[in-house]
XYZ file of C-alpha atoms in Angstrom:
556
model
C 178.206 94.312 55.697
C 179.405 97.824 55.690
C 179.141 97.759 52.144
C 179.136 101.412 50.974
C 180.632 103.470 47.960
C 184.150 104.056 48.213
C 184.819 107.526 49.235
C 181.615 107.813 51.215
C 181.977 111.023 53.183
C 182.950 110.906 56.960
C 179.426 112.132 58.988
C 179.906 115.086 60.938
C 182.203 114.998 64.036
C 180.594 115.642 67.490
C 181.786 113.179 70.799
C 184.706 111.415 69.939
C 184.199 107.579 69.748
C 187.595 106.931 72.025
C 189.342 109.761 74.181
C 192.681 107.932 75.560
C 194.319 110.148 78.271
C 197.765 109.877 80.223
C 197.500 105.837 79.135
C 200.486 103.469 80.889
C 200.443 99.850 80.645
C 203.090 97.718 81.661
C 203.316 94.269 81.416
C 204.484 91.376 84.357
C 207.984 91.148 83.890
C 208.228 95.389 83.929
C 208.456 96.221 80.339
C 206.631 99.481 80.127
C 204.800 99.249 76.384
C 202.711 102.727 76.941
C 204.078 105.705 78.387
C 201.927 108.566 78.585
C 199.584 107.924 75.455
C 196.906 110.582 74.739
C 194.694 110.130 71.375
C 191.114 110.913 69.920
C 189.778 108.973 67.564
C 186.040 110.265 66.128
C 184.059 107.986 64.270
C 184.556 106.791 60.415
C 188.098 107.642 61.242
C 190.694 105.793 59.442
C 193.735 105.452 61.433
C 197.013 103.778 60.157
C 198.744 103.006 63.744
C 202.179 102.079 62.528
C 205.242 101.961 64.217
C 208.753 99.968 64.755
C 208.427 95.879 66.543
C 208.122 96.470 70.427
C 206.858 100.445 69.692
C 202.973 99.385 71.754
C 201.007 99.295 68.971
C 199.547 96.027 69.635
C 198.982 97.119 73.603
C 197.393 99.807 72.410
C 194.874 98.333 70.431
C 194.167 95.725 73.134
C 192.710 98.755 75.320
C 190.094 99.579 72.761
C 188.118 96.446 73.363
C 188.778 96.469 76.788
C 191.378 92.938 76.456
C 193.383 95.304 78.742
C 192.607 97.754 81.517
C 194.398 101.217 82.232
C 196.974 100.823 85.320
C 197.041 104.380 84.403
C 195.108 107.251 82.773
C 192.078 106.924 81.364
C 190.099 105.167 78.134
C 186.519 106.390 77.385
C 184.276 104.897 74.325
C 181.483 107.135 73.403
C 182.210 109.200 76.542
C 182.517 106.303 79.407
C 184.812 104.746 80.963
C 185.305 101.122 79.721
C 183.798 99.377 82.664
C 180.401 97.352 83.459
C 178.100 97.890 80.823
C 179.621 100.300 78.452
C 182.196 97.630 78.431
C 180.204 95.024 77.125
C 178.560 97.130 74.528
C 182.508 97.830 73.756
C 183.232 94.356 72.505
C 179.913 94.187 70.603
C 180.722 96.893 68.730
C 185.140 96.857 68.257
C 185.822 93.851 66.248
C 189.941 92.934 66.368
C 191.566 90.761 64.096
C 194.632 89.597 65.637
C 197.821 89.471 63.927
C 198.151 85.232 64.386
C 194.327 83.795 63.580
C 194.992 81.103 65.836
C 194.553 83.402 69.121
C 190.992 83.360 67.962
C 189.890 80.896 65.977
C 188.640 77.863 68.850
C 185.673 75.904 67.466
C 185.472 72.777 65.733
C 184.693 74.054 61.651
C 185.215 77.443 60.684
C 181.377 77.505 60.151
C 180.965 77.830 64.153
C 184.070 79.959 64.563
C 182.083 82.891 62.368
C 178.502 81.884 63.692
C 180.170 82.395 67.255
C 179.639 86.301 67.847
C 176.248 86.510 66.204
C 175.547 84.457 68.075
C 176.326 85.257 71.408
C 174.856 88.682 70.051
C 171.390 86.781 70.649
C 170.269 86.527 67.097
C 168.006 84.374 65.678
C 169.407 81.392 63.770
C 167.995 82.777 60.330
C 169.988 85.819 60.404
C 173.158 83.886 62.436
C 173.581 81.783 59.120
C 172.767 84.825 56.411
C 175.181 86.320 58.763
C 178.041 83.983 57.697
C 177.288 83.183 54.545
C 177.955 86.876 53.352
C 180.904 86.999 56.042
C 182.583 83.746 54.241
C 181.618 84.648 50.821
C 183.671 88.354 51.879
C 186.312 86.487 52.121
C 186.550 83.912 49.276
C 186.038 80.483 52.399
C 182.279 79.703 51.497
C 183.883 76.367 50.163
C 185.354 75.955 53.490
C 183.122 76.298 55.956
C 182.958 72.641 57.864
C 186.474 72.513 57.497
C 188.044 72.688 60.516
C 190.072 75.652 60.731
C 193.380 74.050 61.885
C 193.467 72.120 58.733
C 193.615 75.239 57.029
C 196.687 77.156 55.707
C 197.823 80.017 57.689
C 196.514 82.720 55.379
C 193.147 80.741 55.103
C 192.915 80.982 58.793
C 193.805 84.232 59.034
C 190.443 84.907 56.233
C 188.356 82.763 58.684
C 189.341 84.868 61.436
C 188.227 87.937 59.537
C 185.252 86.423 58.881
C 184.798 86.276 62.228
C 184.879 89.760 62.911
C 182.640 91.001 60.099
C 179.977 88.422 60.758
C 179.648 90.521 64.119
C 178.743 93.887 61.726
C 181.313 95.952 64.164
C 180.887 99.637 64.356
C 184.684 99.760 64.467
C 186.948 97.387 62.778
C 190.850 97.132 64.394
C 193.500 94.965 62.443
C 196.540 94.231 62.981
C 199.265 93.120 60.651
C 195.778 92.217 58.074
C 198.088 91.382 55.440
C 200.699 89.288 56.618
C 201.202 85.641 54.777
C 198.397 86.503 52.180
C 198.748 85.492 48.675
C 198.052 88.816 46.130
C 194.415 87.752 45.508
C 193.974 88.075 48.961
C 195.862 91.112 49.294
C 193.705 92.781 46.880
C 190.718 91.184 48.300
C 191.174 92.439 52.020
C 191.820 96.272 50.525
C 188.625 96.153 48.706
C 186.243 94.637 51.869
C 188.007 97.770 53.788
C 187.975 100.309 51.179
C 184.164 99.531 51.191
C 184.036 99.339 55.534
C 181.820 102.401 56.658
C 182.623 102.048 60.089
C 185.831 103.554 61.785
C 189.049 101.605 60.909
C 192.525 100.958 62.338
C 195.263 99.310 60.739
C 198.589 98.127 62.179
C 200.683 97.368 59.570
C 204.402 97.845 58.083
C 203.045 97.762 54.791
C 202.790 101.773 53.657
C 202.128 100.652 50.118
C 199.216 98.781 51.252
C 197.723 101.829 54.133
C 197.822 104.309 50.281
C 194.683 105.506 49.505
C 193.054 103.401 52.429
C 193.916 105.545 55.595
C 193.908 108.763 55.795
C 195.596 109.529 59.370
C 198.452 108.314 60.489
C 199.045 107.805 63.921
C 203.125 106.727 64.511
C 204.450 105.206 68.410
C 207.688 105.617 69.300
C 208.573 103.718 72.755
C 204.852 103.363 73.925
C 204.101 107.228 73.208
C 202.417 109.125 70.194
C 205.497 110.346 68.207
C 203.264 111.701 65.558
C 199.371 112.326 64.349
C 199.073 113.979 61.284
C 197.787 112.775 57.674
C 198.857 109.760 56.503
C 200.374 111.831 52.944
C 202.384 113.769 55.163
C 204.266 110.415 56.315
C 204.744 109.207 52.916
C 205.552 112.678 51.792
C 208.963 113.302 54.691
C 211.626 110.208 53.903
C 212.622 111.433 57.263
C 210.348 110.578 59.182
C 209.854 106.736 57.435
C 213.731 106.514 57.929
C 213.748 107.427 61.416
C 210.771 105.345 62.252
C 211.741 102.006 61.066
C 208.845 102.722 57.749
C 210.841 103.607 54.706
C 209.878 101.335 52.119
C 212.051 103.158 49.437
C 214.221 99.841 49.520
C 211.572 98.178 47.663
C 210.998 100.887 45.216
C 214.066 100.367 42.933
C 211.812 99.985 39.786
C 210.458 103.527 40.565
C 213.645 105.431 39.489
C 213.694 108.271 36.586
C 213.862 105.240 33.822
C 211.126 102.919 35.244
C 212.600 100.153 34.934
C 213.486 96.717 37.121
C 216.953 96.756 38.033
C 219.328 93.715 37.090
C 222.684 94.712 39.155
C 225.478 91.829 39.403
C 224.828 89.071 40.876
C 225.683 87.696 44.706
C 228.136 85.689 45.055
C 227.249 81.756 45.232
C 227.668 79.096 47.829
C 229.946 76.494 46.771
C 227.698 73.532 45.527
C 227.121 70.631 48.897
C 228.527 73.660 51.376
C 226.926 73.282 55.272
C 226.388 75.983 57.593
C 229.532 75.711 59.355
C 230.506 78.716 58.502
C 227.613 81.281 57.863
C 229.720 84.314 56.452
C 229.374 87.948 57.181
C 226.876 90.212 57.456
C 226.256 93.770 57.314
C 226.577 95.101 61.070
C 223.562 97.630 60.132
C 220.196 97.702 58.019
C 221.614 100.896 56.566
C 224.722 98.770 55.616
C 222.573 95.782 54.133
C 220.672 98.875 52.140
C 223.590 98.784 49.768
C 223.026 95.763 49.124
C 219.859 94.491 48.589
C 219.422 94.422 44.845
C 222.151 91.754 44.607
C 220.573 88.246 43.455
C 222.364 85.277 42.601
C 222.445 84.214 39.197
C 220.685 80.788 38.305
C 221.856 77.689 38.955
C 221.664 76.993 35.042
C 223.755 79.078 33.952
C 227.378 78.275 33.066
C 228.430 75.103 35.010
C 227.417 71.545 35.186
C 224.450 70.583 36.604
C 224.314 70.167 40.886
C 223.447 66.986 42.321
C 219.999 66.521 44.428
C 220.142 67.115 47.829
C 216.495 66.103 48.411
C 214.382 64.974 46.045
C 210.328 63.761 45.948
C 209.028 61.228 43.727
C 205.283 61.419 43.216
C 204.693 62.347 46.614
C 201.097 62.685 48.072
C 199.334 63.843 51.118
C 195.887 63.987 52.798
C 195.249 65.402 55.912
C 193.166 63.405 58.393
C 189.675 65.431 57.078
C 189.988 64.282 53.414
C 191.727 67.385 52.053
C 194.353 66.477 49.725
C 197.473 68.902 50.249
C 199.818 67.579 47.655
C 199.081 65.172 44.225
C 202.040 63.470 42.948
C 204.503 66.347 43.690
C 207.998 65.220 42.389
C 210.615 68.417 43.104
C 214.398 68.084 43.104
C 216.330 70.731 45.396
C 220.127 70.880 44.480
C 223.009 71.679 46.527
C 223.394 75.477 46.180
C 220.060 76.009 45.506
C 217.734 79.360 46.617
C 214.580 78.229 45.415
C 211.039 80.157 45.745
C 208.268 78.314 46.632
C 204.929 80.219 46.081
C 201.516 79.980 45.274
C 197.916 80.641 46.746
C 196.771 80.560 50.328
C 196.042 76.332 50.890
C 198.006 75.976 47.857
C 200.312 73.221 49.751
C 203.539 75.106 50.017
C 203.892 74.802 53.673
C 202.989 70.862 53.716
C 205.076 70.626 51.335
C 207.714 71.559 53.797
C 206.421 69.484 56.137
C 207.080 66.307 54.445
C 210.742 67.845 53.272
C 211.060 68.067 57.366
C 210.007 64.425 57.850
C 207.571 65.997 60.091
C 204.564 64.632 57.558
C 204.456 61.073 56.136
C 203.607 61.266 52.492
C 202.888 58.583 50.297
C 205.628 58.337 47.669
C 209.524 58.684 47.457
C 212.063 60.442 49.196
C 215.770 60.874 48.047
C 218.365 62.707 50.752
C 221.803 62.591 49.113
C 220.958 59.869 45.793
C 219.791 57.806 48.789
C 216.298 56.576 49.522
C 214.643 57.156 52.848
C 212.576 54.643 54.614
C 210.059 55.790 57.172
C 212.258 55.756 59.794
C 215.139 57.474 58.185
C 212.436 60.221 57.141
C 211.584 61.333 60.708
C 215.600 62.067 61.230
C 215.545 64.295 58.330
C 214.968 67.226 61.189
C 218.834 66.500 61.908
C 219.782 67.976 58.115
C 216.710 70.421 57.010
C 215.939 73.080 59.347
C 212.651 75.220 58.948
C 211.818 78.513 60.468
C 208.172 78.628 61.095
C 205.264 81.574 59.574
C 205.052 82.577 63.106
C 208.450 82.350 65.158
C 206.516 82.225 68.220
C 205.807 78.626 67.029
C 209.014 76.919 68.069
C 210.531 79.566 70.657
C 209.691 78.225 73.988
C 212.797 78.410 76.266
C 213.191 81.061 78.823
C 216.625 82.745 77.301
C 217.909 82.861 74.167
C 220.741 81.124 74.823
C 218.853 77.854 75.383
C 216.136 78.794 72.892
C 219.421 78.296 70.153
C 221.157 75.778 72.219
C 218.291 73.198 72.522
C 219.064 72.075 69.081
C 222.896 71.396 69.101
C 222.159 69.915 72.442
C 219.148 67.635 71.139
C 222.214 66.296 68.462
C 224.233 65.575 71.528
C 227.472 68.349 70.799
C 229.090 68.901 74.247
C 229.154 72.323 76.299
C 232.214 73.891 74.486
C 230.566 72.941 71.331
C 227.097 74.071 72.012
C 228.946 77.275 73.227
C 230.176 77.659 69.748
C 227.368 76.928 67.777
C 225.215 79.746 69.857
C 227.746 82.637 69.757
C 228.406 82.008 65.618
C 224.407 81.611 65.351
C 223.252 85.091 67.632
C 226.547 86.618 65.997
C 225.306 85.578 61.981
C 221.893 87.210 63.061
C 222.964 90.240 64.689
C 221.631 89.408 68.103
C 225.169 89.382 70.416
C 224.338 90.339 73.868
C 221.042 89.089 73.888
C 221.593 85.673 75.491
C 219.965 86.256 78.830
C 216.764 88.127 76.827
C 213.474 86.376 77.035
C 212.063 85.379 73.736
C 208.470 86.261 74.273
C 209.233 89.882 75.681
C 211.659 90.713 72.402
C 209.978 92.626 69.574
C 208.548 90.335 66.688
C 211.787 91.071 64.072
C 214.179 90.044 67.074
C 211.854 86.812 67.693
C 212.016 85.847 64.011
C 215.849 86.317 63.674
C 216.412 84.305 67.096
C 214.104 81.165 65.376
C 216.899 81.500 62.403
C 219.690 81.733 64.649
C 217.929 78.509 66.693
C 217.817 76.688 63.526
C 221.383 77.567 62.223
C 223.100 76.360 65.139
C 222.218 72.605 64.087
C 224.377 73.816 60.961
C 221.359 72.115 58.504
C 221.969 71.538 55.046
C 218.719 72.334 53.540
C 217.304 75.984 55.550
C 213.559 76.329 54.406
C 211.935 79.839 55.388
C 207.912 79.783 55.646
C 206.597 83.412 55.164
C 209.848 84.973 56.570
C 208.638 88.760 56.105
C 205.807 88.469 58.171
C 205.127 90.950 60.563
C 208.977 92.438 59.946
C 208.739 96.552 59.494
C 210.466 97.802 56.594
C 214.027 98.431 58.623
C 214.018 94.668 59.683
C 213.379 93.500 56.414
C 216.061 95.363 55.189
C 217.978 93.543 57.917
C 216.694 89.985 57.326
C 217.361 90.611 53.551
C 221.177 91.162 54.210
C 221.228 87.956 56.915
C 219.685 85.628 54.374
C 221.553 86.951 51.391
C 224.783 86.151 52.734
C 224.050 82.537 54.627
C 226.066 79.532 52.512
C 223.250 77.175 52.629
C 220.742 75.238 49.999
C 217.559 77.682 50.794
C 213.855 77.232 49.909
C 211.976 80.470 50.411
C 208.113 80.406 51.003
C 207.068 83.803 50.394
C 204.178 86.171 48.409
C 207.403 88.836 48.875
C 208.313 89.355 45.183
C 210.900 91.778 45.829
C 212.938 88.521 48.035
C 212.023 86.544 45.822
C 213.573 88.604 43.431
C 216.650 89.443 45.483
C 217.209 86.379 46.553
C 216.581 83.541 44.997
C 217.293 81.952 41.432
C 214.605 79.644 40.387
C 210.661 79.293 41.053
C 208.210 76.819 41.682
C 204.532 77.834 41.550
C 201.980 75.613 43.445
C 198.562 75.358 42.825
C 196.019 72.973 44.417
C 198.225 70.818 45.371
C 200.484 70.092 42.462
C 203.444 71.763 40.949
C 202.534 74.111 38.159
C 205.978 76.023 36.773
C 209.419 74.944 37.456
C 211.977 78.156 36.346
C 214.283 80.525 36.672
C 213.062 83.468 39.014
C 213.683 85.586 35.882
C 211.283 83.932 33.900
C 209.050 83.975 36.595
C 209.168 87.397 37.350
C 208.650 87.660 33.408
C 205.434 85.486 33.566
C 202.386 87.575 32.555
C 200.152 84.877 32.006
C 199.546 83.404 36.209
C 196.668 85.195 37.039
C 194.724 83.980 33.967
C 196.194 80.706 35.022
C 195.639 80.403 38.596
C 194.038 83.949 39.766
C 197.315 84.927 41.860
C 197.490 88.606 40.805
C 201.081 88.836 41.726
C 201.201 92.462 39.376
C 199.327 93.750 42.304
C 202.057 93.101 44.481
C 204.953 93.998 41.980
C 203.133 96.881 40.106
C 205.178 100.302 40.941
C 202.077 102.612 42.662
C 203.715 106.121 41.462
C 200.976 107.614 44.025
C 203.273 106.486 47.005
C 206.238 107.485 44.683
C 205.158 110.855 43.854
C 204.281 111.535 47.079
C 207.582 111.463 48.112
């Protein structure tokens, strides 16, 4: 499956495989994502596309399998215009992987989802099923394969949906946002499968560290046009350039200075022990203000001070899902009042049923505790009213046409009247940094304004418990920055579902690794951090994630 030596050198260049002229493309309700867009891209090229939220990237990408036709300009593939034909030899030969799996994964096991495009390639069954063996077997789902893929975890589906793409053998591979939810094995995994891709391959991603030594052109949009096109070390190499572009990861890079050595600055302040969201605190008017900021942690819950109360606890909690797959074994997990708590562990580890059954949104077998007191069944399904959850993909749960009823719904769903609601909506889009935009449309906002506007929906219920599924997702480096200094400063119990060491390590104070279902560590984040022993015991790899990669460093 493309499987060649790494380093393999690029054939020689003669007709480019895409020549984009003079492109435009704007969508129904007039936002204009390309403007002008002129690009060449040979083959065996390997293109980092990267950009700000909103910049077209996406767009973009959707015109090189023909998903989207030119209102303007042109788009040839191998010297054609995409159209009749050439078109369909187009899609047989550019494989996408979109940034949420579920836009393409449609069939009833995951099995038929990668057997799909060989299929409808015309092979023979023989070579359809060798086909997908070695496609699932890429990417670590062999075990999986009559599962059906909605009873997957996001970063499983996301591997199916890769799958899917290889099994097809494409001549050019685009992905966008590859990474995003994926545990560190997985990580690792998807470099290697691309280092070895001999094909031509584009990457959307916000992820620099991950593009090193993978891409060697760099191709930046600013406002739907082609701000840059140079080589992807001469990004790295101008601070500038990542500043002004929404890409400079330096933030994350504190362990990188002239010592070499993890930082341990003072902690954040703590919220007072049973404290609401009523009032949600400041925040930094300004990424570069949160920058300042972002190495402050709170200090554990253990030290100095009695011990908190339980807010929510489990008792021996279990679920299956309706195909046999057990998600949790006799979990039992106490969150305190004041706690920030990390939740990680492997892709389909059970983190984000987990959450689901602290929502009330899945019935587990077991106990439930909110406040000392037990919940029946029917007190469980109101838990929604004190435990709010922002979703992997904030696209999930935004649905209303303006983003003043997206974040109303909720105080309006508890009943609140108008001047109330009012209230709770300015605080909310004020604690998130998104004043002004309460007549905006959701869906047309850029994917770090989306994810914000899901927190602001949820903080207007003023929840007691805020649990954040994958919250860096998609986010380029200046919105993390952002969503760093929004989180770090919110008064409220927090659970944190993330492979993101460095939030985990700015902002929370205790871990709690999952594996197959059952809780395998229980500790303070520092300990955690400290833990050199997970991969041998559960094959994360998390020093991938957290190891320093002086190449990126040096280059700048």
């Amino acid at each position: 499956m493309h499987d060649v030596p790494a380093g393999h050198p690029l054939p020689p260049r003669g007709l480019p495989l895409f020549q984009i002229r003079d492109l435009a493309f704007a969508y129904p309700d007039g936002t204009q994502a390309l403007r002008g867009v002129d690009l060449t891209i040979h083959h065996a090229d390997r293109i980092a596309l990267v950009g700000h939220n909103g910049s077209g990237k996406t767009t973009l990408i959707k015109h090189l399998n023909g998903l989207l036709h030119p209102q303007h300009g042109t788009v040839l593939y191998k010297g054609e215009p995409v159209s009749g034909d050439n078109a369909d030899q187009l899609r047989q030969e550019v494989g996408i992987l979109f940034q949420d799996p579920d836009d393409q994964l449609f069939c009833n096991t995951v099995y038929e989802d990668v057997a799909f495009g060989p299929m409808n390639q015309g092979l023979p069954q023989p070579l359809v099923d060798e086909r997908v063996q070695e496609a699932l077997l890429a990417v670590d789902l062999a075990d999986h394969a009559y599962k059906p893929p909605h009873n997957l975890s996001y970063g499983q589906r996301k591997r199916a949906a890769l799958a899917a793409v290889l099994a097809m053998n494409p001549l050019v591979l685009v992905l966008d946002e590859p990474t995003a939810n994926l545990d560190p094995r997985q990580v690792r995994q998807f470099a290697r499968l691309l280092e070895r891709f001999a094909g031509t391959l584009i990457c959307i991603t916000h992820d620099i560290l991950f593009l090193q030594g993978l891409c060697d052109r760099a191709v930046v949009l600013v406002q739907g046009r082609v701000h840059h096109d140079y080589a992807f070390a001469d990004l790295v190499a101008h601070p500038a350039s990542l500043r002004e572009h929404g890409l400079d990861f330096s933030f994350r890079l504190s362990c990188c200075g002239d010592g070499h050595h993890h930082a341990n600055p003072e902690p954040r302040p703590q919220p007072a022990p049973g404290s609401g969201a009523t009032g949600h605190g400041g925040v930094p008017s300004s990424a570069e203000a949160a920058s300042s900021r972002i190495k402050i942690r709170p200090g554990s819950s253990a030290e100095g001070g009695t011990e908190k109360k339980a807010l929510i606890e489990l008792r021996r909690c279990s679920y299956a899902y309706p195909d046999g797959t057990r998600a949790l074994r006799e979990v039992s997990l106490a969150v305190r009042h004041g706690d920030r708590l990390a939740l990680i562990g492997e892709n389909g580890a059970g983190k984000s049923t987990l959450a689901g059954v602290l929502l009330g949104t899945l019935a587990a077998d077991g106990e439930i505790l909110f406040a000392g007191q037990q919940l029946d069944a029917r007190a469980r399904r109101r838990l929604w009213r004190k435990v709010g959850i922002v979703f992997q993909d904030a696209a999930d749960q935004l649905f209303c046409p303006t983003c003043w009823e997206e974040v109303a719904f909720g105080p309006q769903r508890l009943g609140l009247d108008r001047q109330e609601v009012d209230k709770r909506v300015r605080e909310a889009l004020a604690t998130v940094q998104l004043s002004g935009y309460e007549q905006r449309v959701p869906l047309n906002m850029s994917g770090g304004e989306r994810k914000r506007l899901a927190i602001a929906a949820v903080l207007a219920m003023q929840p007691e418990l805020l649990i954040l599924d994958e919250p860096t997702a998609g986010l380029d480096p200046r919105g993390e920055e952002l969503l760093l200094a929004i989180l770090g400063h919110l008064p409220l119990t927090m659970i944190l579902i993330t492979h993101d060491l460095f939030f985990i390590n700015a902002l929370t104070e205790r871990t709690v690794v999952m594996h197959r279902g059952r809780i395998l560590r229980d500790y303070r984040t520092d300990d955690f951090l400290a833990d050199d022993h997970l991969e041998e015991a559960i094959g994360l790899g998390y020093v991938y994630r957290n190891e320093c990669r002086r190449p990126a460093v040096s280059a700048r």
